[in-house]
Short mmCIF file of C-alpha atoms in Angstrom, two decimals:
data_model
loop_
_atom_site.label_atom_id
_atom_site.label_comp_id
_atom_site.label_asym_id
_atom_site.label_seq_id
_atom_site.Cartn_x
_atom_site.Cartn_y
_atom_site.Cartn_z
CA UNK A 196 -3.36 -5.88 17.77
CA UNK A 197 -2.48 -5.40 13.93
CA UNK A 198 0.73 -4.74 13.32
CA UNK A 199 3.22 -5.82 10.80
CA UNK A 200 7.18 -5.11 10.86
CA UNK A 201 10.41 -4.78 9.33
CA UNK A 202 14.06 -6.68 10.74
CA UNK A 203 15.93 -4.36 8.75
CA UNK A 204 15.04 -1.25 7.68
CA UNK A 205 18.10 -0.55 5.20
CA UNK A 206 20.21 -3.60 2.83
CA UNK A 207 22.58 -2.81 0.59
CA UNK A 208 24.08 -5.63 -1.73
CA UNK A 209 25.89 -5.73 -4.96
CA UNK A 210 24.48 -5.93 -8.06
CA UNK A 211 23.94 -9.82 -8.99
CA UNK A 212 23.72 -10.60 -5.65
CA UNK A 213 20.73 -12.36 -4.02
CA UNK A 214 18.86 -10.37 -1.39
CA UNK A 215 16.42 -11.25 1.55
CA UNK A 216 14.51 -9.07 2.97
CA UNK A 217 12.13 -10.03 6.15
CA UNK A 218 9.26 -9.10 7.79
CA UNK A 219 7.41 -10.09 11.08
CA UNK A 220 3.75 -9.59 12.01
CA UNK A 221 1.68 -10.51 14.53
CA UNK A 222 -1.76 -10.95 13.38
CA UNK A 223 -2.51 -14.68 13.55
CA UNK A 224 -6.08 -13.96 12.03
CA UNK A 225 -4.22 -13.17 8.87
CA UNK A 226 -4.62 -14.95 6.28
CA UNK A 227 -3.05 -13.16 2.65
CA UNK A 228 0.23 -11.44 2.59
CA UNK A 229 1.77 -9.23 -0.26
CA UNK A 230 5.19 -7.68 -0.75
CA UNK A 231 5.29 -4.16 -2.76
CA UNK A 232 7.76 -2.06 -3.95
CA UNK A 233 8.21 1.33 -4.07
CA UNK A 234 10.60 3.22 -5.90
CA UNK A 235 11.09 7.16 -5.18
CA UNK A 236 7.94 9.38 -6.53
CA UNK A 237 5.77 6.48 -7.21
CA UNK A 238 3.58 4.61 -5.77
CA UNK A 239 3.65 1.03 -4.41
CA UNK A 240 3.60 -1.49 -7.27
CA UNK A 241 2.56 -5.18 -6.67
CA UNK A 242 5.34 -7.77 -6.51
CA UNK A 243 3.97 -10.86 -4.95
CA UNK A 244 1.47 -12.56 -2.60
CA UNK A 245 0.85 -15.59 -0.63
CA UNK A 246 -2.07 -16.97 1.04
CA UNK A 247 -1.68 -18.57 4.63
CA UNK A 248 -2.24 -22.10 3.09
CA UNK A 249 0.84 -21.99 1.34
CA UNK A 250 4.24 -21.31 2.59
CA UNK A 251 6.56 -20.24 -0.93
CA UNK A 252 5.21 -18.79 -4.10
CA UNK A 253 7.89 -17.90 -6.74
CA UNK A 254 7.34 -15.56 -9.10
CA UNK A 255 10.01 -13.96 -11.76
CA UNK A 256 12.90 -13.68 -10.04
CA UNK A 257 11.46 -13.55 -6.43
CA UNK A 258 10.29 -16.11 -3.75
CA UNK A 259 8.41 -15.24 -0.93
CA UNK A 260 8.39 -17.98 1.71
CA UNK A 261 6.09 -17.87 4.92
CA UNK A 262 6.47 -19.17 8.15
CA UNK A 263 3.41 -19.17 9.94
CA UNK A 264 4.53 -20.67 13.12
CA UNK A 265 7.03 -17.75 13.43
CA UNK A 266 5.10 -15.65 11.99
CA UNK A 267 7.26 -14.57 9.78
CA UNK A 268 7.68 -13.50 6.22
CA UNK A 269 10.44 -12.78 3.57
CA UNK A 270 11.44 -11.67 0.38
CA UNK A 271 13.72 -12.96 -1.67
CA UNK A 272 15.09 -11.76 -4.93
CA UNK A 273 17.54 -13.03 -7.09
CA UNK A 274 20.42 -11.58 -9.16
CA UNK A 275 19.84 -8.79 -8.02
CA UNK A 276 19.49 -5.70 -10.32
CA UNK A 277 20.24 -1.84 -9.92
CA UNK A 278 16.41 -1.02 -11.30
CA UNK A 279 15.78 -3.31 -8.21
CA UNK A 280 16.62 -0.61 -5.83
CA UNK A 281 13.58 1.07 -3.79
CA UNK A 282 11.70 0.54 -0.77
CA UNK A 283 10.37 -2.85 0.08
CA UNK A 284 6.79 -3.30 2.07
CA UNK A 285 5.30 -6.36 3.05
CA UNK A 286 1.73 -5.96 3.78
CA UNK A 287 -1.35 -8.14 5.99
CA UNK A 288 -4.67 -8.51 5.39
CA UNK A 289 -5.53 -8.84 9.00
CA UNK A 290 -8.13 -11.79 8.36
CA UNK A 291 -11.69 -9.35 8.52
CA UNK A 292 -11.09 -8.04 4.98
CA UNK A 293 -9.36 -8.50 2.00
CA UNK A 294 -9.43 -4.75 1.27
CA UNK A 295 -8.24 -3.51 4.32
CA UNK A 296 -4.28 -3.85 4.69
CA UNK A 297 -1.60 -3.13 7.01
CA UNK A 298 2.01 -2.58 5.69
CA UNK A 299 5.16 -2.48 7.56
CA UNK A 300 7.54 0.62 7.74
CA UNK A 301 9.53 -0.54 5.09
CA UNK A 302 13.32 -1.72 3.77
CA UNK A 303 15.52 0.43 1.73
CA UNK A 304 17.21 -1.54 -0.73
CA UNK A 305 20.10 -0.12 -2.30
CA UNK A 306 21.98 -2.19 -5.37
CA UNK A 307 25.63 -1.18 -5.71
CA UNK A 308 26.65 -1.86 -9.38
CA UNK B 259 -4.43 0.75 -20.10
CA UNK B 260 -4.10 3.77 -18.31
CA UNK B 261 -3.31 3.37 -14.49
CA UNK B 262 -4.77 5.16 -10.98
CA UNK B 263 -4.91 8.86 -11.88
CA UNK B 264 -4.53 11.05 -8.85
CA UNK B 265 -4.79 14.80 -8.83
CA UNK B 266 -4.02 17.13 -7.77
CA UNK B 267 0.01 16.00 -7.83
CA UNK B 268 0.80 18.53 -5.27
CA UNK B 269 -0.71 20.94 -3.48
CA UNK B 270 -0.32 23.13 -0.55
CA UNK B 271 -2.82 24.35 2.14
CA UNK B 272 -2.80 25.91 5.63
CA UNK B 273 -4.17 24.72 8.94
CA UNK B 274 -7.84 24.69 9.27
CA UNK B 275 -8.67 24.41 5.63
CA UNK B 276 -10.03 21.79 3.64
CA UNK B 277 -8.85 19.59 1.11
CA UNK B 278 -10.55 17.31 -1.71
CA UNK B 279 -8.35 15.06 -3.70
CA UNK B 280 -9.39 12.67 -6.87
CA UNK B 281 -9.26 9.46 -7.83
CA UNK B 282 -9.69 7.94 -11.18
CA UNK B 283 -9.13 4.10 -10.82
CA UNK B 284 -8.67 1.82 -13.96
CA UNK B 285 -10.97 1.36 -16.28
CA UNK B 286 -12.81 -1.30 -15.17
CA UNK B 287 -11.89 -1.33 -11.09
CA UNK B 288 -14.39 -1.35 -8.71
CA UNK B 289 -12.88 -1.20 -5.85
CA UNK B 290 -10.84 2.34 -4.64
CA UNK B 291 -8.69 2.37 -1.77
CA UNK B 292 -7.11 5.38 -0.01
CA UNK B 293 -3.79 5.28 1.99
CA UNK B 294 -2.09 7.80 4.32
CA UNK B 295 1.80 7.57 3.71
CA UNK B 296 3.81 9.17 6.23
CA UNK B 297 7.85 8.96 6.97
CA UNK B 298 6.56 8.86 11.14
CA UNK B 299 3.97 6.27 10.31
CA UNK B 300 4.23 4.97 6.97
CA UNK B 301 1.19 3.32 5.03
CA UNK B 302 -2.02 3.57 7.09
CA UNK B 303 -5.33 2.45 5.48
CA UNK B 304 -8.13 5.15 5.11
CA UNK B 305 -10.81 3.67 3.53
CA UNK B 306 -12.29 1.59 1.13
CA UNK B 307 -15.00 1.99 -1.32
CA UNK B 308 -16.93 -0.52 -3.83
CA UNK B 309 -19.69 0.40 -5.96
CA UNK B 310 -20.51 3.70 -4.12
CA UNK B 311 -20.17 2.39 -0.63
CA UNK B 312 -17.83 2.50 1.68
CA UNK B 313 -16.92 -0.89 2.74
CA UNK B 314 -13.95 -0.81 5.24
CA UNK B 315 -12.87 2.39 7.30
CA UNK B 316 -9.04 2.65 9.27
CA UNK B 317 -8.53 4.36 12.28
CA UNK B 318 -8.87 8.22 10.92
CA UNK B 319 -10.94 10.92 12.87
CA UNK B 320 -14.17 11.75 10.95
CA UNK B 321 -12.04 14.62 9.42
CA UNK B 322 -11.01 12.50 6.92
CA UNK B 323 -14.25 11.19 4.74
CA UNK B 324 -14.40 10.02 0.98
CA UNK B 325 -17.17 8.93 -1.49
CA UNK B 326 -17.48 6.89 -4.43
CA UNK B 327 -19.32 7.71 -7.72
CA UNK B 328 -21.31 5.27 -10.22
CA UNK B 329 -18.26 5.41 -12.59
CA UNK B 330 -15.63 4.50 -9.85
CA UNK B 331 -13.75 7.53 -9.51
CA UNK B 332 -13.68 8.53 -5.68
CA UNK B 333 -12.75 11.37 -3.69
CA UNK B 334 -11.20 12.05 -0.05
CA UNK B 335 -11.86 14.95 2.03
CA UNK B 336 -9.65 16.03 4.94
CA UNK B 337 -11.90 18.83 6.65
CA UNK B 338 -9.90 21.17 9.02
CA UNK B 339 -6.65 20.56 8.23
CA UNK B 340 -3.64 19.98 10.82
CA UNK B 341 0.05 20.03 10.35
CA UNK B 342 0.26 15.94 10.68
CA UNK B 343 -2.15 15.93 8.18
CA UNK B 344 0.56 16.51 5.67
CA UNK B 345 1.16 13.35 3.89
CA UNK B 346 1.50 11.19 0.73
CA UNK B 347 -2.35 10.39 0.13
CA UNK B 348 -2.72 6.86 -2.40
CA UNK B 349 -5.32 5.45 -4.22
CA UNK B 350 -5.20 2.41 -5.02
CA UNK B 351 -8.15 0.26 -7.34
CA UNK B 352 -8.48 -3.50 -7.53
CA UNK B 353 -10.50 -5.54 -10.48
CA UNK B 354 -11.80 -8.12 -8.11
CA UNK B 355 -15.21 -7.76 -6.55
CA UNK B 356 -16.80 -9.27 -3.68
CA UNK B 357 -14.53 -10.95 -0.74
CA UNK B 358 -11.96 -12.10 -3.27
CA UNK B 359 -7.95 -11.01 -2.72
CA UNK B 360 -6.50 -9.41 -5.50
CA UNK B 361 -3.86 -7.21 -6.59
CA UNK B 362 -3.95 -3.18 -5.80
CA UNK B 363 -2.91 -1.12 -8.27
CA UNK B 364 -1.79 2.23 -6.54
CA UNK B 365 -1.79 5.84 -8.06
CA UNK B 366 1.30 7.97 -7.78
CA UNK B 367 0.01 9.97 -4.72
CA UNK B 368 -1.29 13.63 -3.88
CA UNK B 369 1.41 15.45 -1.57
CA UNK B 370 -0.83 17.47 0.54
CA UNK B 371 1.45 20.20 2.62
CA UNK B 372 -0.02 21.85 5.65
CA UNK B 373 1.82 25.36 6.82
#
C-alpha cells in the first residue's frame, strides 16, 4: 500500500548546526517526492522536490538526497537557523497522479539558539 | 500576489450538521487541492479539482464532497458531521496544468470543531 514515514518524529539541534531529517516510504510506483514545512498556524510551505531519476537536488541551504534502493529519503539543512524551527513533512506522489500526495506524520524540529 | 485564501478561519459546529468551507486559490491556479490534517492521522488527501472537475478523490466517505467553479475558487462540504471530523481542512492550488508536477501552494487552513 501507500504509505510514507518518519525515523524520528522530534530533533532538536543548536542553532548553526546542520540537521537531517529522514523519511521512509514504501511506494515503489513513486516517482516525485517533496519535503514541506510547516510552522505553527500555517500551512505547509514548499521547500524542495526530487524526481525518482535523480538522487540529490540542492536548493538554498538544503539538500535532499534519495535512495531509491532503500527507499529512503532525507532532508538536510544547513546552518541551521531558529526561523528554521517547525514541522518537517516529506510527501509521495504514489506514481498514478501528480496531484494526489501522501505525506508522512511529520518531524518536529526545534533550533536551540 | 496574494496566496490560498481559506475561510472561514475557524468555526465550530455540532454532530450531524453540515459544513461548507472556501477556497480562493491564486490568481492564476488551476488546480485546488483539499487536505484533512489531523494530530491521529496527519495530512490525508481529499480531493482534487482542475477546471471544474474533480480529477483525483482520497479515501473519504461520500460525506465529504467539493466542487470547483469557472474562476477556480472551490468549495468542500462535510455533510453530517462526526466528532473525527474535526480537523485542520487545506487547500492547496498549483499553476501547472495537465500531468505535470509542480509546486502546491497551501492556504492557512479552516479549523472545523465538532461538539
Amino acid at each position: 500500500g501507500e504509505s510514507v514515514g518518519l525515523h524520528l518524529p522530534t530533533l532538536s539541534v543548536q542553532e548553526g548546526d546542520n540537521s537531517i531529517i529522514n523519511c521512509a516510504y514504501s511506494n515503489s510506483a513513486s516517482d516525485y517526492f517533496i519535503w514541506y514545512k510547516q510552522e505553527s498556524g500555517k500551512g505547509p510551505q514548499f521547500i524542495i522536490d526530487i524526481r525518482s531519476n535523480m538522487d540529490k537536488r540542492q536548493g538554498q541551504r538544503v539538500t535532499v538526497l534519495l535512495n531509491k534502493t532503500v527507499k529512503h529519503l532525507s532532508l538536510q539543512i544547513a546552518a541551521t537557523q531558529p526561523g528554521d524551527s517547525a514541522v518537517y513533512f516529506c510527501a509521495e506522489n504514489s506514481g498514478g497522479s501528480n496531484y494526489k500526495l501522501t505525506f508522512g506524520k511529520g518531524t518536529l524540529l526545534t533550533v536551540n539558539p | 500576489k496574494a496566496g490560498v485564501t481559506q475561510t472561514p478561519r475557524y468555526l465550530i459546529k455540532t454532530r450531524g450538521q453540515q459544513v461548507t468551507l472556501s477556497c480562493s486559490p491564486i490568481s492564476g491556479h488551476r488546480s485546488v487541492s483539499w487536505y484533512q490534517q489531523t494530530p491521529g492521522q496527519g495530512l490525508q488527501f481529499l480531493f482534487e479539482y482542475f477546471s471544474e472537475t474533480q480529477r483525483n478523490k482520497g479515501n473519504f466517505p461520500g460525506r465529504f464532497s467539493g466542487r470547483q467553479f469557472s474562476n477556480s475558487r472551490s468549495e468542500m462540504n462535510v455533510s453530517t458531521l462526526e466528532l473525527g471530523d474535526s480537523a485542520l481542512y487545506l487547500c492547496a492550488s498549483s499553476p501547472l496544468s495537465g500531468g505535470a508536477v509542480g509546486e502546491l501552494f497551501f492556504g492557512e487552513g479552516s479549523r472545523l470543531t465538532v461538539l
